[in-house]
CSV table of C-alpha atoms in Angstrom, one decimal:
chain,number,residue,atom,x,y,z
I,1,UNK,CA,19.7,3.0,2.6
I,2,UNK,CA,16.7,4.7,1.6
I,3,UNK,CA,16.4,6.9,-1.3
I,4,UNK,CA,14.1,9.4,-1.6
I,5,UNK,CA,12.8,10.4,-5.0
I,6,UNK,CA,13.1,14.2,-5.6
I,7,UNK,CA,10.2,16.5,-5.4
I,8,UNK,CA,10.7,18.1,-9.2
I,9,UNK,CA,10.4,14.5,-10.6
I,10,UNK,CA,7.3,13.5,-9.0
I,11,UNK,CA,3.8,14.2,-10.0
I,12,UNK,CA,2.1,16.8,-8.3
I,13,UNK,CA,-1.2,14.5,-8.5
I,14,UNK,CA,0.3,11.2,-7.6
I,15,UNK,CA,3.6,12.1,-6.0
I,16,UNK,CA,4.8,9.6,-7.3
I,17,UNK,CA,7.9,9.3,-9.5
I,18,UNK,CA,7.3,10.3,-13.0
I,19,UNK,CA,6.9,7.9,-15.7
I,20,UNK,CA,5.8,10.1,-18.9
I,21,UNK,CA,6.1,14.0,-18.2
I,22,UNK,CA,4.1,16.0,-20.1
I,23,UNK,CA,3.7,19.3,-19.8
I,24,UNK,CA,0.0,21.5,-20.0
I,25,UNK,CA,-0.4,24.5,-21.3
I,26,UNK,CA,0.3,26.3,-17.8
I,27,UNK,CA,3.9,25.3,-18.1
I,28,UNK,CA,3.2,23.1,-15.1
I,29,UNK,CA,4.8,18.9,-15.6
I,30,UNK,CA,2.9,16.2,-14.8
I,31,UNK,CA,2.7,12.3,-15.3
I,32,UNK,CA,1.0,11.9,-18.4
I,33,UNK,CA,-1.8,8.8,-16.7
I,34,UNK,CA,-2.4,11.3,-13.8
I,35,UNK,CA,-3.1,14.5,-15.6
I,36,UNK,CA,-5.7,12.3,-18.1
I,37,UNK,CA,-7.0,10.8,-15.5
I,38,UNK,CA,-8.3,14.0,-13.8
I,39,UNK,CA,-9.4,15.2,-17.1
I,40,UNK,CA,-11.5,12.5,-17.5
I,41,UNK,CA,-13.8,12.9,-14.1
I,42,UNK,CA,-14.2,16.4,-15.4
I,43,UNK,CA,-12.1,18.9,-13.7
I,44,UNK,CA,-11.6,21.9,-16.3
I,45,UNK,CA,-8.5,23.1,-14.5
I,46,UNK,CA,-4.9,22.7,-14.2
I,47,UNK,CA,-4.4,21.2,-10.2
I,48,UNK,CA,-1.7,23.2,-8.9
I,49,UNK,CA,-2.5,26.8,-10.5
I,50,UNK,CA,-6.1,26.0,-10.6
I,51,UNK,CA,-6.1,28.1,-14.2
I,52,UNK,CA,-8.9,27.0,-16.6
I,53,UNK,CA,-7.4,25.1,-19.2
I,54,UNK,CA,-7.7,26.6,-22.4
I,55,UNK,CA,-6.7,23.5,-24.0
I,56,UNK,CA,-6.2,19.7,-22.9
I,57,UNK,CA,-3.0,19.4,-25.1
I,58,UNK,CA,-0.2,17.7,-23.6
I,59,UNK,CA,3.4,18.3,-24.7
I,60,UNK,CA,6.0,15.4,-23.8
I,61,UNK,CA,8.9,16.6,-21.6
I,62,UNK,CA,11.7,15.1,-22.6
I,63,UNK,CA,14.1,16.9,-21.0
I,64,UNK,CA,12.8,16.1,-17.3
I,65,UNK,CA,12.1,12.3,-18.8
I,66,UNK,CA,16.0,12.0,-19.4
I,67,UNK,CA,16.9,13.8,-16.0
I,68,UNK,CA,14.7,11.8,-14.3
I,69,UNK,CA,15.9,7.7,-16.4
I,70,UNK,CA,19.9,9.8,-15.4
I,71,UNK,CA,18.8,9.6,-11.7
I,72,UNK,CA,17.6,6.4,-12.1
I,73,UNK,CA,20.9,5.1,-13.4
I,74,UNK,CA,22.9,6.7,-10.9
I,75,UNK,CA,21.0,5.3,-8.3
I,76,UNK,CA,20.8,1.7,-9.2
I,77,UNK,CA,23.1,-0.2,-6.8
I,78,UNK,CA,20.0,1.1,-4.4
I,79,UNK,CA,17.4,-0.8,-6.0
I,80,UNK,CA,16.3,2.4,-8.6
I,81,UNK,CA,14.6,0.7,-11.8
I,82,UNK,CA,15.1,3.4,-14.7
I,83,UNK,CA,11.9,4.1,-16.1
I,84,UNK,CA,11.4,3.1,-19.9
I,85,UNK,CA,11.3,5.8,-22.4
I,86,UNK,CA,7.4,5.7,-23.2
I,87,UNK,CA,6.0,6.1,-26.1
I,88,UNK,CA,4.3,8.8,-27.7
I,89,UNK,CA,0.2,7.8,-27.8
I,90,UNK,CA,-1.7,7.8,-31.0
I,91,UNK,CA,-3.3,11.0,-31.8
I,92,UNK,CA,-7.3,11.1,-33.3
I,93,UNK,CA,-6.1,12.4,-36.4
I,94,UNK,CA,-3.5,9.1,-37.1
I,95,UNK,CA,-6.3,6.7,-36.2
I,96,UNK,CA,-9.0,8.9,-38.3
I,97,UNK,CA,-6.8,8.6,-41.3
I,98,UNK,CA,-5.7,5.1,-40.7
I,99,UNK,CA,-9.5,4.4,-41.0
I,100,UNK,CA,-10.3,6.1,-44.1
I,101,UNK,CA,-7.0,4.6,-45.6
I,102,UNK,CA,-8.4,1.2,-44.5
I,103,UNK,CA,-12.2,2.0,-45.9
I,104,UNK,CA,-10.5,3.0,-49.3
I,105,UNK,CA,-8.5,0.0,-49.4
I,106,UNK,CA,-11.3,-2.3,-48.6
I,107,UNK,CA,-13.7,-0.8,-51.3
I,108,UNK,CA,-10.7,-1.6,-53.8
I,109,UNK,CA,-10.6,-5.3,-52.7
I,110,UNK,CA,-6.8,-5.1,-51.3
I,111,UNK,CA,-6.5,-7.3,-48.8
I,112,UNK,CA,-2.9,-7.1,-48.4
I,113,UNK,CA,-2.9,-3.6,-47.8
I,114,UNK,CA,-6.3,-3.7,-45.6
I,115,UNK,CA,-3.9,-6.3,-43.1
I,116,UNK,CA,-1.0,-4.2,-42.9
I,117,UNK,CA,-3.1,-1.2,-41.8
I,118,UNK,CA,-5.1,-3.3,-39.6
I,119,UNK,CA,-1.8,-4.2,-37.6
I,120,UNK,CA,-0.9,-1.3,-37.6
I,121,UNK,CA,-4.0,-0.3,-35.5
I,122,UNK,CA,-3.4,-3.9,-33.5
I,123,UNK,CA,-0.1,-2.5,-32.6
I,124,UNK,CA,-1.2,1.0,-31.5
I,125,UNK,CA,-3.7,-0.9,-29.0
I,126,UNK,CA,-1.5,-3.1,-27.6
I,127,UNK,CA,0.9,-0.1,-26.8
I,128,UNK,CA,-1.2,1.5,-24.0
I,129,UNK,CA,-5.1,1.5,-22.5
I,130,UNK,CA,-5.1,5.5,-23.6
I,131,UNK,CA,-4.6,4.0,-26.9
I,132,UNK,CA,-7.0,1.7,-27.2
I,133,UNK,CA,-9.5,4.0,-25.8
I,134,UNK,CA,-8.4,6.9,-28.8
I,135,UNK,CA,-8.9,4.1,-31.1
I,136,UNK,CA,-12.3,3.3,-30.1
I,137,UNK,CA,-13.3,6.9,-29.9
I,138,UNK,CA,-12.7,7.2,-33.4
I,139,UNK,CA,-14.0,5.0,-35.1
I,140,UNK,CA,-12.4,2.3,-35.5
I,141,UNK,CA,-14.8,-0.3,-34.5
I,142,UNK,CA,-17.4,0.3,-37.5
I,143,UNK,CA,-14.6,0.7,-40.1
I,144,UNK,CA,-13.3,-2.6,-39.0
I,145,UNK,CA,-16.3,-4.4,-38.5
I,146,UNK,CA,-17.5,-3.3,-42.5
I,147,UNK,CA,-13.9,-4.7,-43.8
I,148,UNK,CA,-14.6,-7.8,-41.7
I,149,UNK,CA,-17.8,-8.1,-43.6
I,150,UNK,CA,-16.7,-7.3,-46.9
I,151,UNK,CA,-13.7,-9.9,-46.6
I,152,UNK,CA,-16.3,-12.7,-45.1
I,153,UNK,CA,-16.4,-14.2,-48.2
I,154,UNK,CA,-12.7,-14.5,-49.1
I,155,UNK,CA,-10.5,-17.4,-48.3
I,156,UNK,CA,-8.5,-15.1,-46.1
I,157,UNK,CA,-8.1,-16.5,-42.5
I,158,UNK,CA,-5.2,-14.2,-41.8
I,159,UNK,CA,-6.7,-10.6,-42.5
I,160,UNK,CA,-10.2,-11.8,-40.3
I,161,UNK,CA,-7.9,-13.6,-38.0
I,162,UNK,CA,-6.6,-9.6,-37.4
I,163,UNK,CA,-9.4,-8.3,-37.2
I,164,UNK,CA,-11.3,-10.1,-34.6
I,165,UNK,CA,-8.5,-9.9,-32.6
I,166,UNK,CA,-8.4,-6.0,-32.5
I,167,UNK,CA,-12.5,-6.1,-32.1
I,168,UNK,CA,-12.5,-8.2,-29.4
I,169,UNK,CA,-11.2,-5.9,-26.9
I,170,UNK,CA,-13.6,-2.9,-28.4
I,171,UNK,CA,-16.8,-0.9,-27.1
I,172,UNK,CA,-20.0,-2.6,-27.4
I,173,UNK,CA,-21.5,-1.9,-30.4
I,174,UNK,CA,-17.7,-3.2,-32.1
I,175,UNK,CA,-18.5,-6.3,-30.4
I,176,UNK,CA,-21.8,-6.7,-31.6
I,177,UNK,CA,-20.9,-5.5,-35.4
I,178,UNK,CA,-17.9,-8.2,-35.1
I,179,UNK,CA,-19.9,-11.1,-34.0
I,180,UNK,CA,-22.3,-10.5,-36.5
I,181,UNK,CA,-20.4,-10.5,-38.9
I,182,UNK,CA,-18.7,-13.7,-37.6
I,183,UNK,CA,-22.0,-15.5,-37.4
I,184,UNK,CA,-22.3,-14.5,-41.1
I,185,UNK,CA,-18.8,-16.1,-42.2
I,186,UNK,CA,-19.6,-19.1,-40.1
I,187,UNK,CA,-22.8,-19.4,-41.8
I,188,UNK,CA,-21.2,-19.3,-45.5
I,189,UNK,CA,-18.1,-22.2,-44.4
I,190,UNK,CA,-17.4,-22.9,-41.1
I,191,UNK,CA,-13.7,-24.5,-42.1
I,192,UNK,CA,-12.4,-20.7,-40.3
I,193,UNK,CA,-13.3,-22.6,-36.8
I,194,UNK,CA,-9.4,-23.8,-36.2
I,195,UNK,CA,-8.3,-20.0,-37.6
I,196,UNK,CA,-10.0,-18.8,-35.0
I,197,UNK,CA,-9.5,-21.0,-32.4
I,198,UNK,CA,-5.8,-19.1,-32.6
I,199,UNK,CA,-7.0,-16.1,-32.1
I,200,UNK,CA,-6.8,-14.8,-28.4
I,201,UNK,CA,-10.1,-13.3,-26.8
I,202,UNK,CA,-12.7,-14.7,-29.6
I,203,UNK,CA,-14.4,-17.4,-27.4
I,204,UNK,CA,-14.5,-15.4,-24.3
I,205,UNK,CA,-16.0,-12.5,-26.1
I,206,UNK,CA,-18.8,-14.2,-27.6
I,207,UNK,CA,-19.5,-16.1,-23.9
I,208,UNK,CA,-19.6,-12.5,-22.5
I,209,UNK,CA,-22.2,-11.4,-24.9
I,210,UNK,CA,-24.4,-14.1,-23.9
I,211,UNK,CA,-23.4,-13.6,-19.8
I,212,UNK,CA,-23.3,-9.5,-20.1
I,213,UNK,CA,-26.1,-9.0,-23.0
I,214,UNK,CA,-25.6,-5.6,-24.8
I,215,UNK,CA,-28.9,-6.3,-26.9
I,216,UNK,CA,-31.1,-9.5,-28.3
I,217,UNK,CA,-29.7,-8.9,-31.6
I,218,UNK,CA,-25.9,-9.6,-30.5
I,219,UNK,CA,-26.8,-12.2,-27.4
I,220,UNK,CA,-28.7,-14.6,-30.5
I,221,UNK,CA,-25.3,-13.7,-32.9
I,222,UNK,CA,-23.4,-14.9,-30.5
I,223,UNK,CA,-25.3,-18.4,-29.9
I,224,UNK,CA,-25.7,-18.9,-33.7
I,225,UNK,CA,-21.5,-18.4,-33.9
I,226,UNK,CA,-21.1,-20.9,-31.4
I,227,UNK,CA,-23.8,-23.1,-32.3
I,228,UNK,CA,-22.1,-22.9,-36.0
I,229,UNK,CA,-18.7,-23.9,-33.9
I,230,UNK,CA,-19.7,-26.7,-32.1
I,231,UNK,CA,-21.3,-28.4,-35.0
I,232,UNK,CA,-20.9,-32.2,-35.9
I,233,UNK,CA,-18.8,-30.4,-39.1
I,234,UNK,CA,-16.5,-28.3,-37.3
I,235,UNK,CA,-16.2,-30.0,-34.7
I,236,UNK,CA,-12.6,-29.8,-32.8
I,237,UNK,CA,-12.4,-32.1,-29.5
I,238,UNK,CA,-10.7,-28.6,-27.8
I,239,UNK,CA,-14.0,-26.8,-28.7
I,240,UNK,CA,-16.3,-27.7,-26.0
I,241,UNK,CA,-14.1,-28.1,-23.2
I,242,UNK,CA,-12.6,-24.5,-23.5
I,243,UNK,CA,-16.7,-22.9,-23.7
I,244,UNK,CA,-17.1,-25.4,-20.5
I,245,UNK,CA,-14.5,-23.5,-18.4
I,246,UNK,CA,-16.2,-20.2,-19.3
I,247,UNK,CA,-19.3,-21.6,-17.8
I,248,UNK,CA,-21.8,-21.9,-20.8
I,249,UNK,CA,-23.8,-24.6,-19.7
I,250,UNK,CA,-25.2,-22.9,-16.8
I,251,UNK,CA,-25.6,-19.7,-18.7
I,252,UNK,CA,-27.9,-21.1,-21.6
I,253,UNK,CA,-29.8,-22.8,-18.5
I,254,UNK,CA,-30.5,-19.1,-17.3
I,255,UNK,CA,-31.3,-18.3,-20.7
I,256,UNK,CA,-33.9,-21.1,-20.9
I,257,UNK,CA,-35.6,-20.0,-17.9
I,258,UNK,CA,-37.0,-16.9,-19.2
I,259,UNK,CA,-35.8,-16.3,-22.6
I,260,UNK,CA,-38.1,-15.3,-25.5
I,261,UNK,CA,-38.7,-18.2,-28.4
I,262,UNK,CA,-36.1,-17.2,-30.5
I,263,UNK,CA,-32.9,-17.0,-28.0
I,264,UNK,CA,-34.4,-20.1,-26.5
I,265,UNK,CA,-34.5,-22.1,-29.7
I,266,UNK,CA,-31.2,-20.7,-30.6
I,267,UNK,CA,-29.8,-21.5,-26.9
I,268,UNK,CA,-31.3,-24.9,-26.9
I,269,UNK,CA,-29.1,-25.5,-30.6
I,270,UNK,CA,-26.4,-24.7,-28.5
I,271,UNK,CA,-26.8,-27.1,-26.0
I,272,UNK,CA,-27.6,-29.7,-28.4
I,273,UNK,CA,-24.5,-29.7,-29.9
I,274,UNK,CA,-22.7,-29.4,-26.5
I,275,UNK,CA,-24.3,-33.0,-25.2
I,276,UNK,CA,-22.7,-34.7,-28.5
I,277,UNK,CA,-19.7,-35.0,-26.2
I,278,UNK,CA,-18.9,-36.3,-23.3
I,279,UNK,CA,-17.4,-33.3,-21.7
I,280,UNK,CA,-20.5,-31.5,-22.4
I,281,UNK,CA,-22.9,-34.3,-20.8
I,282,UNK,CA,-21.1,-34.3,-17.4
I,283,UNK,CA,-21.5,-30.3,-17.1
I,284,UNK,CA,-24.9,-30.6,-18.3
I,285,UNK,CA,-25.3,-33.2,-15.0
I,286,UNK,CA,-24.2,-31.1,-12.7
I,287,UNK,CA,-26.6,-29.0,-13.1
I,288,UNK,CA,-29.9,-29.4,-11.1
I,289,UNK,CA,-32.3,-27.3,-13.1
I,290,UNK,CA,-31.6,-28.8,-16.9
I,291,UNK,CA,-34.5,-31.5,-16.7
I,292,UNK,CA,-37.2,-29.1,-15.5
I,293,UNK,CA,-35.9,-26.8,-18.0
I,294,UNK,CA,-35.9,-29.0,-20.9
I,295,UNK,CA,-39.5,-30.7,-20.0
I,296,UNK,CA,-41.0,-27.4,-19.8
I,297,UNK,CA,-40.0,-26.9,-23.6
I,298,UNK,CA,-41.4,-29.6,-24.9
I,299,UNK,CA,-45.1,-28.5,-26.7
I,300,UNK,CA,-45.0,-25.2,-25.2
I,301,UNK,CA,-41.9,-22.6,-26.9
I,302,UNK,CA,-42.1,-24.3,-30.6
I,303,UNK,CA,-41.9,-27.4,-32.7
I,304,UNK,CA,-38.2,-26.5,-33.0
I,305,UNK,CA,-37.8,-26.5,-29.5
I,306,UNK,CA,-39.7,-29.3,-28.3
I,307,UNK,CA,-37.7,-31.2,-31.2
I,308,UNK,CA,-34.7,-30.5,-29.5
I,309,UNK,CA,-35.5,-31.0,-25.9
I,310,UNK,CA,-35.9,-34.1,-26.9
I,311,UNK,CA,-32.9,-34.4,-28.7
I,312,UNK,CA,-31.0,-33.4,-25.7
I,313,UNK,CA,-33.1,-35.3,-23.2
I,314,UNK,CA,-32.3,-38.4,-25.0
I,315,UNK,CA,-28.3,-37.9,-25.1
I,316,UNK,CA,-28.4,-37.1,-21.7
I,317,UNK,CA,-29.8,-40.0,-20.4
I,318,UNK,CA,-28.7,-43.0,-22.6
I,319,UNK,CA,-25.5,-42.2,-21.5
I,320,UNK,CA,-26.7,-41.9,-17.4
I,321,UNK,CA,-27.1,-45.0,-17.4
I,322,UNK,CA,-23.4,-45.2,-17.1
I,323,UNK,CA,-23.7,-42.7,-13.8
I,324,UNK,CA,-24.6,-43.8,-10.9
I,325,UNK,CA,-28.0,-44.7,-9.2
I,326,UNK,CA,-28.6,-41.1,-8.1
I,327,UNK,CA,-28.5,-39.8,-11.4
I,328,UNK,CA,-31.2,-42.1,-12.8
I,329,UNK,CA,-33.7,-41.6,-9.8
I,330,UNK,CA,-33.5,-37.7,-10.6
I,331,UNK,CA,-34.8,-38.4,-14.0
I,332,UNK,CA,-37.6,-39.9,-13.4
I,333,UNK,CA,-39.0,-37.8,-10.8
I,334,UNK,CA,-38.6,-35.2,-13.0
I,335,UNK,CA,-39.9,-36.4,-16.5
I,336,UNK,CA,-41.9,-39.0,-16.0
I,337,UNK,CA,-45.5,-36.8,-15.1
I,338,UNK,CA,-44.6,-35.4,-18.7
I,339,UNK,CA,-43.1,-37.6,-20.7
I,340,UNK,CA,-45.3,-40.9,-19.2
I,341,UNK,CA,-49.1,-39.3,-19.6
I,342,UNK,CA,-48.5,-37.1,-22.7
I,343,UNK,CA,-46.7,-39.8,-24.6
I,344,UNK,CA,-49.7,-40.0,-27.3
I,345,UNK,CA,-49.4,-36.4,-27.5
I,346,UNK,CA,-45.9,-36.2,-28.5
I,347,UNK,CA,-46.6,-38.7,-31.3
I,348,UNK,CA,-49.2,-37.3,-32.7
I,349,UNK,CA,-47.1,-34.0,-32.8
I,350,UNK,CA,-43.5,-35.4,-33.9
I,351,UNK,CA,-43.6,-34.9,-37.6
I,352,UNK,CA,-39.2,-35.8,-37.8
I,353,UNK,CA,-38.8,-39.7,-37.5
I,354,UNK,CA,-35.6,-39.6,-35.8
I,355,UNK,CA,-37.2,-37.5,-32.8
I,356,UNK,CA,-40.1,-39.6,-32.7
I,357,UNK,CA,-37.2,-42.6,-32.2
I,358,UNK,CA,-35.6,-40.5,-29.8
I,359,UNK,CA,-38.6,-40.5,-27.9
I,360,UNK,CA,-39.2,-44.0,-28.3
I,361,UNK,CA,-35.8,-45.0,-26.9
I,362,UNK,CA,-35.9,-42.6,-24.3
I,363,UNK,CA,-39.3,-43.9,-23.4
I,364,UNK,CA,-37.8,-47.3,-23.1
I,365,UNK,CA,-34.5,-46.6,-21.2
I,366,UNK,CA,-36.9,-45.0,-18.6
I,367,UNK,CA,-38.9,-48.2,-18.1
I,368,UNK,CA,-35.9,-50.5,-17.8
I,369,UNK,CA,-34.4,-48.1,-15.5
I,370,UNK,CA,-37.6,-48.1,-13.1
I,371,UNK,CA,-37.4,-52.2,-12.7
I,372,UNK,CA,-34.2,-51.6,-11.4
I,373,UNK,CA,-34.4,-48.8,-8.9
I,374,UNK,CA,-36.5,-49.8,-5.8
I,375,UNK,CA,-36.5,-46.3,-4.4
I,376,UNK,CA,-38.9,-45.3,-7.0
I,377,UNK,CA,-42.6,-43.6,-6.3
I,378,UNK,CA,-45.0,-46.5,-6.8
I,379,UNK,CA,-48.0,-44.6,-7.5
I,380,UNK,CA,-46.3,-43.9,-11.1
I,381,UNK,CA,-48.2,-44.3,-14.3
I,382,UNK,CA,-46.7,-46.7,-16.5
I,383,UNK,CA,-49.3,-48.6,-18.8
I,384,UNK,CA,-49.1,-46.5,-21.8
I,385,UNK,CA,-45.1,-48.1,-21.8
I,386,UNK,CA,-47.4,-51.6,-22.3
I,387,UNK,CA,-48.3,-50.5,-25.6
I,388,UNK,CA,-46.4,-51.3,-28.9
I,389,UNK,CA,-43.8,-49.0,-30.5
């Protein structure tokens, strides 16, 4: 049997069953997500009297909330779910205050009070999306973002733990406040890598700041954090693999492409570090632009960045030789025009011995791999390889 719900408990807007009445100043009852959601795109008047609203205040109903979770019971052996007693949104003046108390307590050092507060404001967000979105419009992402920065210093994985967590979901500029900040705690003692490995949303947030750029100030914050997290000294074998699965290799590739020095000396840190694994390597394979890429650095961004093309290069293939035979005849296609003829080059500018080895060894690997591929474009020149190391 079909029930139908009854006209004086649906939304005017929605017609649909009512979830959280509230009540306009025009005495009329609608479902609070409907009637905020017409604010929103604008509309200055109440929908079914059409009456300018004088105000946008909305009063809970509780009395057709409790008729309406009665009917619900009554009707359950139809399949009626009674609707959950909502509850009541955060107001601009709780989450002002909130942030001054939080501001006070963080200019007096209390961290135990700053946490408390902060879950508090956690809590409010993960209630509702109309929450999060009063939270944001007050404020809360600066005040947070200067206790962040104030605590950096402090042996207190907990309280930053909360934090981040509540910035993560926040407007841009929150975002980019946060992951400066995080880039500056890394910077001081990157032991707070496995604290916030816990901490839902942190990884994703700083690979969407790199994919979705806001400005160059957060997209290089964001590399420096995760260069900082993928370092040989923080290095945690679940680090890598869960930035693979958000795509990062292929995003600092784009980044290479046409990025200015800095991001591209900064991305190219990041990739560095990634190749130190094995995971990292095979991504980096499978992707068909990384040797142009990383040739075209080398003498023309920086010293820094021809350093680490190197760097990179030579990971990358001292351990192809374990891939197959298409891997090697990619490589030198690709890098022997620059690597072969400008060899003398390159040691005249390598000033760090261990990239000048690198170079050496790659160098080598090269040669040994062109005696065994027969596929190989004869014409190639080789003689400077002749030559003593």
């Amino acid at each position: 049997m079909e029930i139908l719900n009854p006209r004086h408990f649906c939304c005017p807007i929605s017609l649909d069953l009512m979830k959280d009445p509230v009540t306009l100043p025009t005495g009329i009852t609608y479902d609070r997500e409907s009637i905020e959601k017409w604010i929103e795109e604008g509309n200055l008047t109440c929908p079914v009297t059409n009456q300018v609203l004088a105000s946008y205040d909305q009063i809970p109903n509780h009395s057709i909330r409790k008729m309406i979770q009665d009917w619900c019971v009554e009707n359950r052996s139809y399949g009626v779910e009674r609707i959950p007693t909502p509850r009541v949104p955060v107001t601009p003046y709780e989450v002002s205050e909130t942030c001054k108390r939080v501001n006070d307590a963080a200019k007096r050092g209390e961290q135990k009070k700053c946490r408390e507060l902060v879950r508090k404001i956690k809590n409010w967000g993960k209630e509702s999306e109309r929450n999060k979105k009063c939270i944001v419009e007050n404020g809360a992402g600066c005040v947070l973002s200067a206790c962040f920065e104030s605590f950096a210093s402090v042996s207190n994985e907990d309280l930053l733990g909360e934090i981040l967590s509540v910035l993560v979901w926040m407007f841009p500029l929150a975002r980019q406040n946060a992951v400066l900040v995080l880039k500056n705690l890394l910077a001081l003692d990157q032991k707070h890598v496995n604290a916030l490995m816990e901490i839902e949303g942190v990884f994703a947030g700083l690979v969407k700041l790199i994919k979705e750029p806001i400005c160059p100030t957060a997209t290089k914050a964001s590399l420096m954090a995760i260069f900082y997290m993928t370092s040989p000294s923080s290095f945690n074998e679940k680090m890598v693999p869960m930035f693979e699965e958000m795509g990062l290799v292929s995003v600092i590739i784009e980044i290479l492409v046409d990025g200015d020095k800095s991001i591209c000396e900064k991305a190219l840190g990041v990739l560095d570090h990634i190749c130190d694994c094995r995971e990292g390597r095979e991504k980096a394979y499978e992707n068909a632009l990384i040797v142009a890429v990383l040739i075209k650095k080398i003498l023309r961004l920086s010293d820094l960045a021809s350093e680490l093309s190197v760097s990179i290069l030579w990971k990358l293939f001292k351990n192809s030789l374990k891939t197959d035979q298409r891997m090697e005849v990619w490589w030198l296609r690709h890098s022997r025009r620059v690597l072969f003829r400008n060899y003398w080059s390159y040691c005249k500018w390598v000033v760090v011995e261990s990239t000048k080895e690198k170079l050496k060894e790659l160098l080598k690997l090269l040669n040994l791999c062109r005696v065994r591929l027969d596929c190989f474009d004869s014409t190639a020149d080789f003689k400077y390889l002749k030559r003593s190391y």
